[in-house]
PDB file of C-alpha atoms in Angstrom:
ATOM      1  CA  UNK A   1      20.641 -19.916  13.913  1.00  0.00           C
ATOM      2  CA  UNK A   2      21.671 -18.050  10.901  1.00  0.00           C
ATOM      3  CA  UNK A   3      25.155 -16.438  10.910  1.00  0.00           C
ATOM      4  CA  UNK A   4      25.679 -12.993  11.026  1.00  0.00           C
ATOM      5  CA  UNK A   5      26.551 -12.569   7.029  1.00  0.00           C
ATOM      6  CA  UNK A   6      23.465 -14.138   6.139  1.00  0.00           C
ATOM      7  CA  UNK A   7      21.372 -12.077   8.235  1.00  0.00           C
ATOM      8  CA  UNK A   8      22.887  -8.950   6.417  1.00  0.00           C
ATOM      9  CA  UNK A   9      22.225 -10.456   3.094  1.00  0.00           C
ATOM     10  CA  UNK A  10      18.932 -11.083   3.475  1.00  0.00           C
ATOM     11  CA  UNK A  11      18.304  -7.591   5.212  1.00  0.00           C
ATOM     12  CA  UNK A  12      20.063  -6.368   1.973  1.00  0.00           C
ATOM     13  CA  UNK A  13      17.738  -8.149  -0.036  1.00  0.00           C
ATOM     14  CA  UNK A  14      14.746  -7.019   1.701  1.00  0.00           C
ATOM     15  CA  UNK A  15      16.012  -3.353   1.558  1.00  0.00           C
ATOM     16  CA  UNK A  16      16.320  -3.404  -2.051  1.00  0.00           C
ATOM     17  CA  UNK A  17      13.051  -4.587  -2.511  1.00  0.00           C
ATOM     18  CA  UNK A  18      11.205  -1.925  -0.837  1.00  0.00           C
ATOM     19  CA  UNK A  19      13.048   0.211  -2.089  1.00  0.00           C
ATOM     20  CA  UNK A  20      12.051  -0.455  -5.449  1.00  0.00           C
ATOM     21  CA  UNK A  21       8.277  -0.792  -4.425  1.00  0.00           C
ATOM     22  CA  UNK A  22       8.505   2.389  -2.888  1.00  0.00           C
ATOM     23  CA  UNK A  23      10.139   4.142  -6.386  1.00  0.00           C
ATOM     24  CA  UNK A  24       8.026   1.835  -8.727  1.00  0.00           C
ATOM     25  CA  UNK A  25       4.684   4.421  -8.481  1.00  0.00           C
ATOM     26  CA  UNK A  26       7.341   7.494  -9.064  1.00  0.00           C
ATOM     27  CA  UNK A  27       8.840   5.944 -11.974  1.00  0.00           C
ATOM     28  CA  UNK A  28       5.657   4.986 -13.813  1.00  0.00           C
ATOM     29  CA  UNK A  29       4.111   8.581 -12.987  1.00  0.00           C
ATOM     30  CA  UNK A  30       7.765   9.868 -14.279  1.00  0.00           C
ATOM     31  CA  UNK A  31       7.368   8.174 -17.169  1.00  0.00           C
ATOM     32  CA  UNK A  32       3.864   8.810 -18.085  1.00  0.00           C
ATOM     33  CA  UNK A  33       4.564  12.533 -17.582  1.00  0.00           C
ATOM     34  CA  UNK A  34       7.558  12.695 -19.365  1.00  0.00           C
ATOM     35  CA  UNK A  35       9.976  13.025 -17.204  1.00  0.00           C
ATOM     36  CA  UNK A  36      13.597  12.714 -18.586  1.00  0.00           C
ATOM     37  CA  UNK A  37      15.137  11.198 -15.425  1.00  0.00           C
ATOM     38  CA  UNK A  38      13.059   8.200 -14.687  1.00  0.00           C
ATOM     39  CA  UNK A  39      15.684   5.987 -13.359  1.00  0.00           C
ATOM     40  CA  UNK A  40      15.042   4.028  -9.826  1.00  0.00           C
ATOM     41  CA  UNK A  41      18.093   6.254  -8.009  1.00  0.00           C
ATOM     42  CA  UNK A  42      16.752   9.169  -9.257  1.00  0.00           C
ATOM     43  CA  UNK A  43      13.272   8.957  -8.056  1.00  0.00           C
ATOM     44  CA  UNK A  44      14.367   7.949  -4.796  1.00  0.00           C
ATOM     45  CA  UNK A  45      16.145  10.922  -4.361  1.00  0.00           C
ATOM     46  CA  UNK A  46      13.598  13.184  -5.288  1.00  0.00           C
ATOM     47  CA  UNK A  47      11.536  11.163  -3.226  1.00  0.00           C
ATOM     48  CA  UNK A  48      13.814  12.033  -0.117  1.00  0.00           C
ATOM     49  CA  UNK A  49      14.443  15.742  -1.529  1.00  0.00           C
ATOM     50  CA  UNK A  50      10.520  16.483  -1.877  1.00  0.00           C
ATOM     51  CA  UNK A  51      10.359  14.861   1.487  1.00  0.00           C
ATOM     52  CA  UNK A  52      12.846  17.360   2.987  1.00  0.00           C
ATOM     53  CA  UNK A  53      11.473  20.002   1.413  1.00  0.00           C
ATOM     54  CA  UNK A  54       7.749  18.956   2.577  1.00  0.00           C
ATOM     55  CA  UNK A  55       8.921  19.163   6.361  1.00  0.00           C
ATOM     56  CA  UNK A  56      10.635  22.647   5.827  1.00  0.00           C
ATOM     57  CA  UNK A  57       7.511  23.810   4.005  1.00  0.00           C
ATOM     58  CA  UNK A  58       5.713  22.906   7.366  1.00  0.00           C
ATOM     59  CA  UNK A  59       7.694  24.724   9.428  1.00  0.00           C
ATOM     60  CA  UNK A  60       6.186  28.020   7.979  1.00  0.00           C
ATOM     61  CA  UNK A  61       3.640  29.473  10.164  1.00  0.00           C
ATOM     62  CA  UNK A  62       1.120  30.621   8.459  1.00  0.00           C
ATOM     63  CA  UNK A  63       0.748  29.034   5.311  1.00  0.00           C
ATOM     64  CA  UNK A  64       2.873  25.818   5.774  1.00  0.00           C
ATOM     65  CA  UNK A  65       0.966  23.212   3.586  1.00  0.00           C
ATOM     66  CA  UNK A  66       0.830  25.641   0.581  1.00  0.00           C
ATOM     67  CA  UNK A  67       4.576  25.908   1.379  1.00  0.00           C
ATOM     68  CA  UNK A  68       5.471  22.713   1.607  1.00  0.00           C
ATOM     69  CA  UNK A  69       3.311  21.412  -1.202  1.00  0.00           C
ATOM     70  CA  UNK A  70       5.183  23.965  -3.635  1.00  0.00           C
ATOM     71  CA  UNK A  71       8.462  23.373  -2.182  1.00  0.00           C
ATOM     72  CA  UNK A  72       8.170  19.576  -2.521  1.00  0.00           C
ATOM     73  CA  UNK A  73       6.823  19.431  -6.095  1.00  0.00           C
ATOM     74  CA  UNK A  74       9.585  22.202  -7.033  1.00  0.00           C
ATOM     75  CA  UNK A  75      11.925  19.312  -5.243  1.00  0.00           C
ATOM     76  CA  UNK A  76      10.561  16.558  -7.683  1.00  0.00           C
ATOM     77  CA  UNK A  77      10.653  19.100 -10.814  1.00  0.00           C
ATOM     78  CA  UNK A  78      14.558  19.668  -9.760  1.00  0.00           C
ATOM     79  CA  UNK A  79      15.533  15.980  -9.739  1.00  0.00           C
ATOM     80  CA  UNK A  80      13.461  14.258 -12.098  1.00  0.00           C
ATOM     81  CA  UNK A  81      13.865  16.858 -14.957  1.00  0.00           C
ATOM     82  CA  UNK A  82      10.193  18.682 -15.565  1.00  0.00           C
ATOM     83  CA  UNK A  83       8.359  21.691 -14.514  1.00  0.00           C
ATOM     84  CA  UNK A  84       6.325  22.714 -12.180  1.00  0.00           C
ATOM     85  CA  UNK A  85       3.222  21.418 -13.557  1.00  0.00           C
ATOM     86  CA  UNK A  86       4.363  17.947 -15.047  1.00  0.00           C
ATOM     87  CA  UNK A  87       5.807  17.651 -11.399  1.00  0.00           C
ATOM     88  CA  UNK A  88       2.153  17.980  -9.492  1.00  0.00           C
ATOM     89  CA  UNK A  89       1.258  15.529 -11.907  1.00  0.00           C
ATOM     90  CA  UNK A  90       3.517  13.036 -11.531  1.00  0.00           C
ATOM     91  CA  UNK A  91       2.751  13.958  -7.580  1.00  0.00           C
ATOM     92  CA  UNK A  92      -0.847  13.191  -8.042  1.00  0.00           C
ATOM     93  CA  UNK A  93      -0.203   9.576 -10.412  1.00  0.00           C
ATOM     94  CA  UNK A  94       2.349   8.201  -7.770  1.00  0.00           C
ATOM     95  CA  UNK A  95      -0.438   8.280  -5.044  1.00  0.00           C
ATOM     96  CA  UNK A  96      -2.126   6.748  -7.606  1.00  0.00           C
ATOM     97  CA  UNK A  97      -0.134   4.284  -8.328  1.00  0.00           C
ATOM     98  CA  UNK A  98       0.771   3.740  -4.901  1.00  0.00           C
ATOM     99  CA  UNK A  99      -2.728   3.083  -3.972  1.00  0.00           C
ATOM    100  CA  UNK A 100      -3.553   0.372  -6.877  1.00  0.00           C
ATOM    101  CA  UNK A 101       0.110  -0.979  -5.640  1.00  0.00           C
ATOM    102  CA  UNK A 102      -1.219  -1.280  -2.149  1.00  0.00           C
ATOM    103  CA  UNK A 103      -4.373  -3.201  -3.207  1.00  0.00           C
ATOM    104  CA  UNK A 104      -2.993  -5.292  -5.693  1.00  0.00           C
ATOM    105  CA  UNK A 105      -0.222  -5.747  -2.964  1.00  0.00           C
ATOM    106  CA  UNK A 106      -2.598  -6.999  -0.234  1.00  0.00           C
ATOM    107  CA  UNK A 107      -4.495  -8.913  -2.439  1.00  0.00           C
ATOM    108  CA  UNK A 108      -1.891 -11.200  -3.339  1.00  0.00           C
ATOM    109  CA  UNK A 109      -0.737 -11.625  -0.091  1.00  0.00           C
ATOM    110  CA  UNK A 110      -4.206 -12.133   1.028  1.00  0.00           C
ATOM    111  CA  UNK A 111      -3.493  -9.593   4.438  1.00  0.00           C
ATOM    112  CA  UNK A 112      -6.324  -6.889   5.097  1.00  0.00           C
ATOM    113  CA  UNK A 113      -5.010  -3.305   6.214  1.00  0.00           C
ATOM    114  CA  UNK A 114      -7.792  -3.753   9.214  1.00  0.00           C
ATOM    115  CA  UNK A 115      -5.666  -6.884  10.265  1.00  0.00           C
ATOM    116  CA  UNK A 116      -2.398  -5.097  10.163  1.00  0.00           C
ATOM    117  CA  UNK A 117      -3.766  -1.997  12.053  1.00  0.00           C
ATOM    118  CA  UNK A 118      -5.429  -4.408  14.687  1.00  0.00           C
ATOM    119  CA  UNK A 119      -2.189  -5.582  15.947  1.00  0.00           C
ATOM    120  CA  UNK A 120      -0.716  -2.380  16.809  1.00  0.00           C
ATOM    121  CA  UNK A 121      -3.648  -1.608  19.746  1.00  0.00           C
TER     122      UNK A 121
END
């Protein structure tokens, strides 16, 4: 049995490296589209600010996935330094990115997304 300070260590671990696979797309599509704040903190926040933003886009009646796509990408512009437009492009690489991350990811780990999902019926 591992003690308890080990246990939080390697959680820690763990944490910080998803963390950085989940920024890694962000930063690259940052980069690419010239961001000027392409750090790893700073693309995780935008990544939780557009993500607030997205949900209180949604919450708009009528129109709540134009809302909450503008409000989000407006949320990435904020943080990461850009406009408007260099922001729905950096939107568009990091799914991208995320997607060719996901594929290279299960790949090397040799574990199929149909064998994942099959375990949660």
């Amino acid at each position: 049995m591992e003690s308890g300070i080990g246990l939080i260590l390697i959680f820690l671990v763990i944490l910080f490296v998803v963390l950085g696979i989940i920024a890694f797309p962000i930063k690259l599509a940052a980069a690419a589209m010239g961001a000027q704040n392409t750090g790893t903190g700073s693309c995780l926040l935008a990544l939780i600010i557009a993500g607030f933003l997205h949900s209180v886009g949604l919450a708009v009646p009528c129109a709540g996935s134009i809302v909450a796509f503008i409000l989000s990408t407006l949320g990435f512009a904020w943080i990461l330094g850009t406009n408007f437009w260099r922001a729905i492009g950096i939107q568009v690489l990091s799914i991208i990115f995320a997607s060719i991350l996901i594929l290279i990811l299960t790949a090397v780990f040799g574990v199929s997304i149909t064998d994942v999902l099959s375990n949660f019926r």
